[in-house]
Tab-separated table of C-alpha atoms and ligand atoms in Angstrom:
chain	number	residue	atom	x	y	z
A	1179	UNK	CA	-83.356	-57.337	-19.441
A	1180	UNK	CA	-85.128	-56.849	-16.148
A	1181	UNK	CA	-88.579	-58.472	-16.010
A	1182	UNK	CA	-89.624	-55.779	-13.536
A	1183	UNK	CA	-89.563	-53.232	-16.316
A	1184	UNK	CA	-93.254	-53.080	-17.116
A	1185	UNK	CA	-92.787	-50.261	-19.619
A	1186	UNK	CA	-90.509	-52.239	-21.960
A	1187	UNK	CA	-91.214	-51.856	-25.629
A	1188	UNK	CA	-88.996	-52.983	-28.516
A	1189	UNK	CA	-88.665	-51.869	-32.133
A	1190	UNK	CA	-87.202	-54.062	-34.875
A	1191	UNK	CA	-85.534	-52.353	-37.871
A	1192	UNK	CA	-82.110	-51.357	-39.110
A	1193	UNK	CA	-80.758	-49.485	-36.064
A	1194	UNK	CA	-78.160	-46.727	-36.475
A	1195	UNK	CA	-76.615	-44.321	-34.010
A	1196	UNK	CA	-73.331	-42.533	-33.433
A	1197	UNK	CA	-70.773	-42.596	-30.666
A	1198	UNK	CA	-68.292	-40.182	-32.244
A	1199	UNK	CA	-67.634	-37.859	-35.177
A	1200	UNK	CA	-66.838	-40.011	-38.237
A	1201	UNK	CA	-64.392	-37.320	-39.394
A	1202	UNK	CA	-62.184	-37.884	-36.374
A	1203	UNK	CA	-63.011	-41.240	-34.759
A	1204	UNK	CA	-62.305	-44.709	-36.162
A	1205	UNK	CA	-65.373	-46.453	-34.782
A	1206	UNK	CA	-67.855	-43.630	-34.707
A	1207	UNK	CA	-71.142	-45.434	-35.232
A	1208	UNK	CA	-73.099	-48.531	-34.470
A	1209	UNK	CA	-75.191	-50.159	-37.226
A	1210	UNK	CA	-77.357	-53.226	-36.844
A	1211	UNK	CA	-78.941	-54.217	-40.128
A	1212	UNK	CA	-81.448	-56.460	-38.354
A	1213	UNK	CA	-81.490	-54.489	-35.137
A	1214	UNK	CA	-83.590	-53.934	-32.075
A	1215	UNK	CA	-84.135	-50.793	-30.043
A	1216	UNK	CA	-85.425	-51.504	-26.560
A	1217	UNK	CA	-87.172	-48.699	-24.726
A	1218	UNK	CA	-88.113	-48.656	-21.072
A	1219	UNK	CA	-90.807	-46.030	-20.562
A	1220	UNK	CA	-89.288	-42.747	-21.774
A	1221	UNK	CA	-85.678	-43.977	-21.955
A	1222	UNK	CA	-83.471	-46.203	-24.065
A	1223	UNK	CA	-82.734	-49.548	-22.423
A	1224	UNK	CA	-80.582	-51.100	-25.169
A	1225	UNK	CA	-79.792	-51.060	-28.881
A	1226	UNK	CA	-78.205	-53.930	-30.766
A	1227	UNK	CA	-78.691	-56.979	-32.970
A	1228	UNK	CA	-82.169	-58.441	-32.999
A	1229	UNK	CA	-80.780	-61.966	-32.749
A	1230	UNK	CA	-78.835	-61.158	-29.585
A	1231	UNK	CA	-81.184	-58.760	-27.823
A	1232	UNK	CA	-84.574	-60.336	-28.475
A	1233	UNK	CA	-83.756	-63.389	-26.358
A	1234	UNK	CA	-83.064	-61.132	-23.358
A	1235	UNK	CA	-86.543	-59.586	-23.413
A	1236	UNK	CA	-89.068	-60.726	-20.812
A	1237	UNK	CA	-91.782	-62.889	-22.403
A	1238	UNK	CA	-94.645	-60.831	-23.753
A	1239	UNK	CA	-92.577	-57.678	-24.426
A	1240	UNK	CA	-94.260	-56.006	-27.393
A	1241	UNK	CA	-92.062	-55.755	-30.497
A	1242	UNK	CA	-93.062	-53.308	-33.229
A	1243	UNK	CA	-91.972	-54.572	-36.603
A	1244	UNK	CA	-90.337	-51.862	-38.730
A	1245	UNK	CA	-88.225	-54.223	-40.840
A	1246	UNK	CA	-87.063	-52.584	-44.067
A	1247	UNK	CA	-86.841	-49.205	-42.310
A	1248	UNK	CA	-84.072	-47.487	-40.335
A	1249	UNK	CA	-84.419	-46.358	-36.738
A	1250	UNK	CA	-82.109	-43.587	-35.597
A	1251	UNK	CA	-82.148	-40.830	-32.954
A	1252	UNK	CA	-84.434	-37.862	-33.660
A	1253	UNK	CA	-82.826	-34.968	-35.509
A	1254	UNK	CA	-81.405	-32.027	-33.549
A	1255	UNK	CA	-81.900	-28.685	-35.339
A	1256	UNK	CA	-79.676	-26.178	-33.563
A	1257	UNK	CA	-80.958	-22.990	-35.187
A	1258	UNK	CA	-84.541	-22.087	-36.145
A	1259	UNK	CA	-87.035	-19.214	-35.731
A	1260	UNK	CA	-90.623	-20.283	-34.993
A	1261	UNK	CA	-92.086	-16.789	-35.681
A	1262	UNK	CA	-90.709	-16.969	-39.227
A	1263	UNK	CA	-92.780	-20.027	-40.177
A	1264	UNK	CA	-95.195	-17.947	-42.241
A	1265	UNK	CA	-92.516	-16.078	-44.218
A	1266	UNK	CA	-90.463	-19.074	-45.314
A	1267	UNK	CA	-89.537	-18.679	-48.983
A	1268	UNK	CA	-90.052	-14.898	-49.162
A	1269	UNK	CA	-88.118	-13.128	-51.921
A	1270	UNK	CA	-85.519	-10.523	-50.920
A	1271	UNK	CA	-82.108	-9.348	-52.068
A	1272	UNK	CA	-80.068	-10.624	-49.126
A	1273	UNK	CA	-80.220	-10.719	-45.342
A	1274	UNK	CA	-80.734	-7.090	-44.339
A	1275	UNK	CA	-83.568	-6.291	-46.825
A	1276	UNK	CA	-85.166	-9.650	-45.939
A	1277	UNK	CA	-85.170	-8.713	-42.237
A	1278	UNK	CA	-86.750	-5.303	-42.948
A	1279	UNK	CA	-89.320	-6.420	-45.501
A	1280	UNK	CA	-90.546	-9.746	-44.125
A	1281	UNK	CA	-89.070	-10.723	-40.778
A	1282	UNK	CA	-89.825	-7.710	-38.632
A	1283	UNK	CA	-93.449	-7.334	-39.859
A	1284	UNK	CA	-94.049	-11.074	-39.223
A	1285	UNK	CA	-92.523	-10.895	-35.737
A	1286	UNK	CA	-94.702	-7.934	-34.741
A	1287	UNK	CA	-97.772	-10.173	-34.741
A	1288	UNK	CA	-96.397	-12.153	-31.794
A	1289	UNK	CA	-97.480	-9.544	-29.296
A	1290	UNK	CA	-100.744	-11.491	-29.559
A	1291	UNK	CA	-100.414	-14.719	-27.524
A	1292	UNK	CA	-103.167	-16.420	-29.538
A	1293	UNK	CA	-101.167	-15.902	-32.703
A	1294	UNK	CA	-98.060	-17.277	-30.970
A	1295	UNK	CA	-99.928	-20.379	-29.814
A	1296	UNK	CA	-101.375	-21.056	-33.266
A	1297	UNK	CA	-98.008	-20.713	-34.999
A	1298	UNK	CA	-96.242	-22.772	-32.300
A	1299	UNK	CA	-98.694	-25.642	-32.887
A	1300	UNK	CA	-98.115	-25.626	-36.632
A	1301	UNK	CA	-94.351	-25.239	-36.172
A	1302	UNK	CA	-94.050	-28.171	-33.742
A	1303	UNK	CA	-96.247	-30.341	-35.976
A	1304	UNK	CA	-93.929	-29.536	-38.859
A	1305	UNK	CA	-90.748	-30.271	-36.877
A	1306	UNK	CA	-92.185	-33.590	-35.706
A	1307	UNK	CA	-93.338	-34.540	-39.219
A	1308	UNK	CA	-89.755	-33.934	-40.347
A	1309	UNK	CA	-88.262	-36.070	-37.592
A	1310	UNK	CA	-86.793	-33.222	-35.543
A	1311	UNK	CA	-87.232	-33.896	-31.846
A	1312	UNK	CA	-84.993	-31.173	-30.379
A	1313	UNK	CA	-84.390	-27.641	-31.656
A	1314	UNK	CA	-82.839	-24.380	-30.504
A	1315	UNK	CA	-85.601	-21.906	-31.198
A	1316	UNK	CA	-85.769	-18.112	-31.408
A	1317	UNK	CA	-89.027	-16.558	-30.269
A	1318	UNK	CA	-89.634	-12.795	-30.698
A	1319	UNK	CA	-88.937	-9.843	-28.462
A	1320	UNK	CA	-92.330	-10.426	-26.771
A	1321	UNK	CA	-92.264	-12.581	-23.600
A	1322	UNK	CA	-95.735	-13.805	-24.671
A	1323	UNK	CA	-94.137	-15.511	-27.675
A	1324	UNK	CA	-91.896	-17.545	-25.343
A	1325	UNK	CA	-94.805	-18.499	-23.085
A	1326	UNK	CA	-96.803	-19.620	-26.110
A	1327	UNK	CA	-93.944	-21.716	-27.428
A	1328	UNK	CA	-92.986	-23.468	-24.189
A	1329	UNK	CA	-96.621	-24.117	-23.271
A	1330	UNK	CA	-97.131	-25.973	-26.551
A	1331	UNK	CA	-93.781	-27.778	-26.390
A	1332	UNK	CA	-94.349	-28.877	-22.797
A	1333	UNK	CA	-97.776	-30.276	-23.695
A	1334	UNK	CA	-96.042	-32.521	-26.247
A	1335	UNK	CA	-93.165	-33.394	-23.887
A	1336	UNK	CA	-90.588	-32.297	-26.491
A	1337	UNK	CA	-87.028	-31.433	-25.451
A	1338	UNK	CA	-86.730	-27.877	-26.741
A	1339	UNK	CA	-84.513	-24.853	-26.115
A	1340	UNK	CA	-86.020	-21.407	-26.716
A	1341	UNK	CA	-85.566	-17.795	-25.738
A	1342	UNK	CA	-86.880	-14.268	-25.973
A	1343	UNK	CA	-85.090	-12.202	-28.596
A	1344	UNK	CA	-83.157	-9.254	-27.125
A	1345	UNK	CA	-83.168	-6.265	-29.461
A	1346	UNK	CA	-82.896	-2.658	-28.252
A	1347	UNK	CA	-81.731	-0.717	-31.304
A	1348	UNK	CA	-81.810	-0.676	-35.119
A	1349	UNK	CA	-85.236	-2.254	-35.277
A	1350	UNK	CA	-88.844	-1.020	-35.568
A	1351	UNK	CA	-89.983	0.695	-32.383
A	1352	UNK	CA	-92.703	-1.873	-31.740
A	1353	UNK	CA	-90.051	-4.624	-31.660
A	1354	UNK	CA	-87.590	-2.800	-29.433
A	1355	UNK	CA	-87.006	-3.736	-25.806
A	1356	UNK	CA	-84.541	-2.006	-23.452
A	1357	UNK	CA	-81.326	-3.336	-21.973
A	1358	UNK	CA	-82.805	-3.550	-18.466
A	1359	UNK	CA	-86.308	-4.646	-19.515
A	1360	UNK	CA	-84.960	-7.345	-21.816
A	1361	UNK	CA	-82.676	-8.736	-19.120
A	1362	UNK	CA	-85.467	-8.687	-16.543
A	1363	UNK	CA	-87.894	-10.494	-18.869
A	1364	UNK	CA	-85.233	-13.051	-19.813
A	1365	UNK	CA	-84.433	-13.798	-16.187
A	1366	UNK	CA	-88.104	-14.245	-15.290
A	1367	UNK	CA	-88.605	-16.567	-18.267
A	1368	UNK	CA	-85.518	-18.658	-17.601
A	1369	UNK	CA	-86.438	-19.047	-13.933
A	1370	UNK	CA	-89.869	-20.261	-14.942
A	1371	UNK	CA	-88.942	-22.513	-17.864
A	1372	UNK	CA	-85.328	-23.716	-17.732
A	1373	UNK	CA	-85.407	-27.313	-16.515
A	1374	UNK	CA	-89.200	-27.449	-16.275
A	1375	UNK	CA	-89.862	-30.928	-17.700
A	1376	UNK	CA	-87.885	-31.060	-20.941
A	1377	UNK	CA	-87.886	-27.294	-21.613
A	1378	UNK	CA	-84.644	-25.290	-21.543
A	1379	UNK	CA	-83.927	-21.583	-21.900
A	1380	UNK	CA	-81.536	-19.671	-24.160
A	1381	UNK	CA	-80.439	-16.060	-23.604
A	1382	UNK	CA	-81.040	-14.752	-27.137
A	1383	UNK	CA	-79.503	-11.456	-28.290
A	1384	UNK	CA	-80.645	-11.396	-31.950
A	1385	UNK	CA	-77.216	-10.224	-33.200
A	1386	UNK	CA	-74.752	-7.543	-32.184
A	1387	UNK	CA	-76.137	-4.853	-34.592
A	1388	UNK	CA	-79.563	-4.859	-32.898
A	1389	UNK	CA	-78.222	-4.663	-29.340
A	1390	UNK	CA	-76.610	-1.758	-27.523
A	1391	UNK	CA	-73.422	-2.399	-25.604
A	1392	UNK	CA	-75.487	-2.096	-22.418
A	1393	UNK	CA	-77.769	-4.906	-23.601
A	1394	UNK	CA	-74.903	-7.263	-24.438
A	1395	UNK	CA	-73.306	-6.421	-21.097
A	1396	UNK	CA	-76.468	-7.450	-19.222
A	1397	UNK	CA	-76.890	-10.559	-21.392
A	1398	UNK	CA	-73.340	-11.559	-20.455
A	1399	UNK	CA	-74.041	-10.984	-16.753
A	1400	UNK	CA	-77.120	-13.194	-17.019
A	1401	UNK	CA	-75.065	-15.859	-18.789
A	1402	UNK	CA	-72.526	-15.802	-15.961
A	1403	UNK	CA	-75.216	-15.957	-13.283
A	1404	UNK	CA	-76.927	-18.936	-14.970
A	1405	UNK	CA	-74.165	-21.104	-16.496
A	1406	UNK	CA	-76.544	-24.003	-17.138
A	1407	UNK	CA	-78.691	-21.839	-19.435
A	1408	UNK	CA	-78.018	-21.605	-23.179
A	1409	UNK	CA	-76.911	-18.594	-25.241
A	1410	UNK	CA	-77.808	-18.206	-28.915
A	1411	UNK	CA	-77.134	-15.544	-31.536
A	1412	UNK	CA	-76.064	-14.960	-35.127
A	1413	UNK	CA	-72.513	-14.167	-36.241
A	1414	UNK	CA	-70.609	-13.502	-39.476
A	1415	UNK	CA	-73.452	-14.475	-41.785
A	1416	UNK	CA	-73.149	-11.854	-44.503
A	1417	UNK	CA	-70.492	-9.347	-45.542
A	1418	UNK	CA	-72.822	-6.301	-45.203
A	1419	UNK	CA	-73.746	-7.453	-41.704
A	1420	UNK	CA	-70.063	-7.925	-40.792
A	1421	UNK	CA	-69.292	-4.358	-41.977
A	1422	UNK	CA	-72.244	-3.042	-39.969
A	1423	UNK	CA	-71.073	-4.814	-36.807
A	1424	UNK	CA	-67.579	-3.367	-37.340
A	1425	UNK	CA	-68.985	0.164	-37.671
A	1426	UNK	CA	-71.052	-0.234	-34.480
A	1427	UNK	CA	-68.265	-1.832	-32.420
A	1428	UNK	CA	-65.083	-0.267	-33.810
A	1429	UNK	CA	-62.999	-1.447	-30.846
A	1430	UNK	CA	-63.667	-5.140	-31.453
A	1431	UNK	CA	-60.979	-7.323	-33.064
A	1432	UNK	CA	-63.648	-9.176	-35.023
A	1433	UNK	CA	-67.421	-9.625	-35.083
A	1434	UNK	CA	-67.171	-12.730	-32.873
A	1435	UNK	CA	-64.921	-10.812	-30.491
A	1436	UNK	CA	-67.888	-8.563	-29.619
A	1437	UNK	CA	-69.677	-11.547	-28.057
A	1438	UNK	CA	-66.459	-12.751	-26.453
A	1439	UNK	CA	-65.910	-9.363	-24.853
A	1440	UNK	CA	-69.288	-9.582	-23.098
A	1441	UNK	CA	-68.821	-13.153	-21.833
A	1442	UNK	CA	-71.141	-14.667	-24.422
A	1443	UNK	CA	-68.770	-17.402	-25.576
A	1444	UNK	CA	-68.834	-20.531	-23.463
A	1445	UNK	CA	-70.215	-24.053	-23.366
A	1446	UNK	CA	-73.926	-24.056	-24.291
A	1447	UNK	CA	-73.459	-21.013	-26.556
A	1448	UNK	CA	-74.637	-21.579	-30.145
A	1449	UNK	CA	-73.792	-19.184	-32.988
A	1450	UNK	CA	-75.539	-19.486	-36.334
A	1451	UNK	CA	-73.655	-19.246	-39.653
A	1452	UNK	CA	-69.993	-18.571	-38.653
A	1453	UNK	CA	-69.089	-17.998	-42.318
A	1454	UNK	CA	-66.883	-14.887	-42.234
A	1455	UNK	CA	-64.676	-15.862	-39.296
A	1456	UNK	CA	-60.892	-15.950	-39.143
A	1457	UNK	CA	-58.634	-18.553	-37.548
A	1458	UNK	CA	-58.355	-16.634	-34.282
A	1459	UNK	CA	-62.159	-16.712	-34.020
A	1460	UNK	CA	-62.232	-20.437	-34.774
A	1461	UNK	CA	-59.583	-21.202	-32.175
A	1462	UNK	CA	-61.540	-19.182	-29.644
A	1463	UNK	CA	-64.719	-21.168	-30.355
A	1464	UNK	CA	-62.923	-24.474	-29.834
A	1465	UNK	CA	-61.183	-23.249	-26.682
A	1466	UNK	CA	-64.382	-21.959	-25.076
A	1467	UNK	CA	-66.614	-24.855	-26.210
A	1468	UNK	CA	-68.763	-22.452	-28.235
A	1469	UNK	CA	-70.639	-24.233	-31.054
A	1470	UNK	CA	-71.512	-23.337	-34.630
A	1471	UNK	CA	-74.897	-24.014	-36.243
A	1472	UNK	CA	-74.388	-24.472	-39.982
A	1473	UNK	CA	-77.364	-23.246	-41.980
A	1474	UNK	CA	-76.760	-24.069	-45.645
A	1475	UNK	CA	-80.283	-23.625	-47.052
A	1476	UNK	CA	-80.395	-20.137	-45.554
A	1477	UNK	CA	-76.872	-19.242	-46.648
A	1478	UNK	CA	-77.557	-20.226	-50.250
A	1479	UNK	CA	-81.041	-18.673	-50.347
A	1480	UNK	CA	-79.875	-15.317	-48.941
A	1481	UNK	CA	-76.567	-15.486	-50.809
A	1482	UNK	CA	-74.679	-15.109	-47.536
A	1483	UNK	CA	-71.644	-17.288	-48.261
A	1484	UNK	CA	-70.188	-20.770	-47.898
A	1485	UNK	CA	-69.148	-22.309	-44.585
A	1486	UNK	CA	-65.456	-23.265	-44.545
A	1487	UNK	CA	-65.234	-26.907	-43.401
A	1488	UNK	CA	-61.470	-27.430	-43.682
A	1489	UNK	CA	-60.653	-24.443	-41.487
A	1490	UNK	CA	-63.381	-25.203	-38.957
A	1491	UNK	CA	-62.254	-28.828	-38.713
A	1492	UNK	CA	-58.605	-27.860	-38.422
A	1493	UNK	CA	-59.545	-25.774	-35.372
A	1494	UNK	CA	-61.957	-28.466	-34.101
A	1495	UNK	CA	-64.902	-26.086	-33.797
A	1496	UNK	CA	-67.946	-27.945	-32.375
A	1497	UNK	CA	-70.344	-28.260	-35.337
A	1498	UNK	CA	-74.060	-28.871	-35.725
A	1499	UNK	CA	-76.781	-28.241	-38.318
A	1500	UNK	CA	-79.609	-25.681	-38.278
A	1501	UNK	CA	-82.424	-25.202	-40.772
A	1502	UNK	CA	-82.731	-21.467	-39.936
A	1503	UNK	CA	-86.377	-21.383	-41.031
A	1504	UNK	CA	-87.554	-18.816	-42.287
A	1505	UNK	CA	-84.223	-17.605	-43.806
A	1506	UNK	CA	-83.703	-21.309	-44.412
A	1507	UNK	CA	-85.991	-22.833	-46.985
A	1508	UNK	CA	-86.916	-26.182	-45.420
A	1509	UNK	CA	-87.862	-27.755	-42.088
A	1510	UNK	CA	-86.281	-30.987	-43.315
A	1511	UNK	CA	-82.873	-31.883	-41.902
A	1512	UNK	CA	-82.475	-34.233	-44.888
A	1513	UNK	CA	-82.911	-31.398	-47.367
A	1514	UNK	CA	-80.566	-29.329	-45.214
A	1515	UNK	CA	-77.942	-32.105	-45.462
A	1516	UNK	CA	-78.359	-32.053	-49.233
A	1517	UNK	CA	-77.341	-28.400	-49.374
A	1518	UNK	CA	-74.680	-28.809	-46.686
A	1519	UNK	CA	-73.042	-31.423	-48.875
A	1520	UNK	CA	-72.959	-29.030	-51.848
A	1521	UNK	CA	-71.628	-26.157	-49.746
A	1522	UNK	CA	-68.783	-28.384	-48.566
A	1523	UNK	CA	-68.146	-29.546	-52.141
A	1524	UNK	CA	-67.833	-25.931	-53.306
A	1525	UNK	CA	-65.054	-25.567	-50.741
A	1526	UNK	CA	-63.289	-28.675	-52.042
A	1527	UNK	CA	-64.459	-31.024	-49.267
A	1528	UNK	CA	-66.382	-34.262	-49.463
A	1529	UNK	CA	-68.758	-34.747	-46.525
A	1530	UNK	CA	-69.616	-38.368	-45.919
A	1531	UNK	CA	-73.258	-39.254	-45.320
A	1532	UNK	CA	-72.204	-40.797	-42.023
A	1533	UNK	CA	-70.823	-37.453	-40.936
A	1534	UNK	CA	-73.938	-35.588	-42.017
A	1535	UNK	CA	-76.189	-37.925	-40.010
A	1536	UNK	CA	-73.780	-37.592	-37.080
A	1537	UNK	CA	-73.981	-33.797	-37.270
A	1538	UNK	CA	-77.786	-33.973	-37.413
A	1539	UNK	CA	-77.998	-36.168	-34.281
A	1540	UNK	CA	-75.099	-36.647	-31.838
A	1541	UNK	CA	-73.187	-33.640	-33.235
A	1542	UNK	CA	-76.123	-31.411	-32.305
A	1543	UNK	CA	-76.454	-33.022	-28.881
A	1544	UNK	CA	-72.724	-32.659	-28.172
A	1545	UNK	CA	-72.703	-29.037	-29.301
A	1546	UNK	CA	-75.504	-28.469	-26.787
A	1547	UNK	CA	-73.729	-30.481	-24.058
A	1548	UNK	CA	-76.612	-32.949	-24.048
A	1549	UNK	CA	-74.653	-36.105	-24.833
A	1550	UNK	CA	-76.027	-38.819	-22.550
A	1551	UNK	CA	-79.452	-37.167	-22.619
A	1552	UNK	CA	-80.332	-37.121	-26.331
A	1553	UNK	CA	-78.590	-37.730	-29.668
A	1554	UNK	CA	-77.824	-41.452	-29.520
A	1555	UNK	CA	-79.028	-44.762	-28.113
A	1556	UNK	CA	-76.684	-45.138	-25.161
A	1557	UNK	CA	-78.647	-46.832	-22.371
A	1558	UNK	CA	-80.389	-44.202	-20.272
A	1559	UNK	CA	-80.783	-41.634	-23.058
A	1560	UNK	CA	-84.207	-40.191	-23.617
A	1561	UNK	CA	-86.082	-42.252	-26.206
A	1562	UNK	CA	-86.508	-39.662	-28.971
A	1563	UNK	CA	-86.207	-41.591	-32.214
A	1564	UNK	CA	-87.394	-41.710	-35.796
A	1565	UNK	CA	-88.205	-44.349	-38.357
A	1566	UNK	CA	-86.893	-43.597	-41.851
A	1567	UNK	CA	-88.209	-45.316	-44.963
A	1568	UNK	CA	-85.541	-45.832	-47.654
A	1569	UNK	CA	-88.364	-46.670	-50.111
A	1570	UNK	CA	-90.493	-43.602	-49.377
A	1571	UNK	CA	-90.654	-42.483	-53.024
A	1572	UNK	CA	-90.299	-44.434	-56.266
A	1573	UNK	CA	-86.944	-42.821	-56.980
A	1574	UNK	CA	-85.626	-43.499	-53.468
A	1575	UNK	CA	-86.782	-47.121	-53.685
A	1576	UNK	CA	-84.977	-47.499	-56.989
A	1577	UNK	CA	-81.795	-45.786	-55.796
A	1578	UNK	CA	-81.559	-47.334	-52.328
A	1579	UNK	CA	-82.410	-50.730	-53.858
A	1580	UNK	CA	-78.979	-50.768	-55.474
A	1581	UNK	CA	-77.008	-49.140	-52.621
A	1582	UNK	CA	-73.894	-51.231	-52.039
A	1583	UNK	CA	-73.063	-49.991	-48.558
A	1584	UNK	CA	-74.493	-48.195	-45.540
A	1585	UNK	CA	-72.711	-45.024	-46.714
A	1586	UNK	CA	-74.419	-45.208	-50.123
A	1587	UNK	CA	-77.793	-45.880	-48.541
A	1588	UNK	CA	-77.497	-42.904	-46.170
A	1589	UNK	CA	-76.121	-40.680	-48.903
A	1590	UNK	CA	-79.190	-41.402	-51.060
A	1591	UNK	CA	-81.463	-40.573	-48.101
A	1592	UNK	CA	-79.617	-37.281	-47.512
A	1593	UNK	CA	-79.567	-36.211	-51.156
A	1594	UNK	CA	-83.027	-37.426	-52.239
A	1595	UNK	CA	-84.953	-37.391	-48.973
A	1596	UNK	CA	-87.365	-35.012	-47.267
A	1597	UNK	CA	-90.346	-35.266	-44.902
A	1598	UNK	CA	-91.764	-38.178	-46.921
A	1599	UNK	CA	-88.933	-40.369	-45.631
A	1600	UNK	CA	-89.992	-39.935	-41.984
A	1601	UNK	CA	-92.417	-42.806	-41.335
A	1602	UNK	CA	-92.772	-42.200	-37.583
A	1603	UNK	CA	-91.438	-39.959	-34.816
A	1604	UNK	CA	-91.253	-41.069	-31.191
A	1605	UNK	CA	-90.923	-38.552	-28.382
A	1606	UNK	CA	-89.772	-39.818	-24.977
A	1607	UNK	CA	-90.880	-43.318	-25.913
A	1608	UNK	CA	-94.298	-42.306	-27.216
A	1609	UNK	CA	-95.282	-42.132	-30.859
A	1610	UNK	CA	-96.214	-38.600	-31.820
A	1611	UNK	CA	-99.853	-38.663	-32.882
A	1612	UNK	CA	-100.960	-37.946	-36.438
A	1613	UNK	CA	-101.451	-34.219	-35.785
A	1614	UNK	CA	-97.968	-34.002	-34.343
A	1615	UNK	CA	-96.239	-35.987	-37.065
B	525	LIG	N1	-79.502	-12.115	-38.329
B	525	LIG	C1	-80.251	-11.426	-37.426
B	525	LIG	N2	-81.507	-11.858	-37.379
B	525	LIG	C2	-81.589	-12.855	-38.257
B	525	LIG	C3	-82.643	-13.725	-38.661
B	525	LIG	O1	-83.780	-13.646	-38.196
B	525	LIG	N3	-82.339	-14.651	-39.596
B	525	LIG	C4	-81.092	-14.772	-40.124
B	525	LIG	N4	-80.866	-15.720	-41.024
B	525	LIG	N5	-80.088	-13.960	-39.781
B	525	LIG	C5	-80.327	-13.021	-38.861
B	526	LIG	ZN1	-81.366	-17.294	-37.819
């Protein structure tokens, strides 16, 4: 370790991170039971065994003692709506009535920037408390809602992706933009925010049924003009929605094909749900580098359907996990893993805990083409990390106390854990303060 590095700080705990997908790679993770994470300012310097690494530290390097806990990269939530924070857990008979009854009225309030700022503060506190350090976030149709979100995220130095929702038909008039106006606003916002500090922009057509063909056309042109910018939308969530998309775009081969037609499938494109796809769709996602955000708490709550792991894995679709708050019922990526496991089980698959933690960290980063920036502890990565307490509740202490392997320990955390497990969250090398965690 270089003695010139004045900003060195080390953390002693069990240290876990991933270098590959455990479903496909032999040596996909690195686990140091008595480990050390060394951080230089805002970046990872090294991760390894305490016994080996500690002797390389310059004398006087501070070491925080988190023995008994597990340090891993911060969670990456690839699909969430900040304006839906206040309607989480609202009763409705499925997706489309839920949108009409709760979502659209809640989103209307975001024309007021003060409301946006207040909700953004609560939302980012909640993400941080749950150990999520990066998310792909939907704002509302109002540019003010994007300004409010990025302003708050930038103040906390979080690495976040967000975008203005594009929606120019089949929605309340007060939430409707126009094809040209929406594209203009999106371009102004992405020019201002994409790459400013740790903020990144996503072109965000809500879903094909609430956009005209002209709007998707312009969104695709923007996506071609700015290839480094993200794209996010919903696809094939619910059978009524799929039928609606088919009626509105009768020429399309499939729902996903609508987005493909307009150039909205490429690297850095993230589609939530991906339940009612066929194998041609899945092959197209893999071929274009388009990623899926799996949202099990939302899919079960709204009765949308079950994600098909075997078919997605056979096609090698890039996968990641989203909470989809407020259709999703928890900000916790651990609780989301719990339901993801059961969804997979209903389809005959067994998801290992190692794979679930991969999907919640490096899998998210890879799907976003951010490997090497976030998602693991490769030297040079940004130092976003969390400290998990396997003894956070009496039941967890009892269960993890008899875990016979790392897999069993992680499985207990995924199935029994929630925000109480997250003992600390560090953002770019700095511990998030009490209000932010
Ligand atoms: N499809 C279109 N908009 C939404 C939304 O806000 N939430 C979910 N879950 N699905 C959608
Ligand atoms: Zn959503």
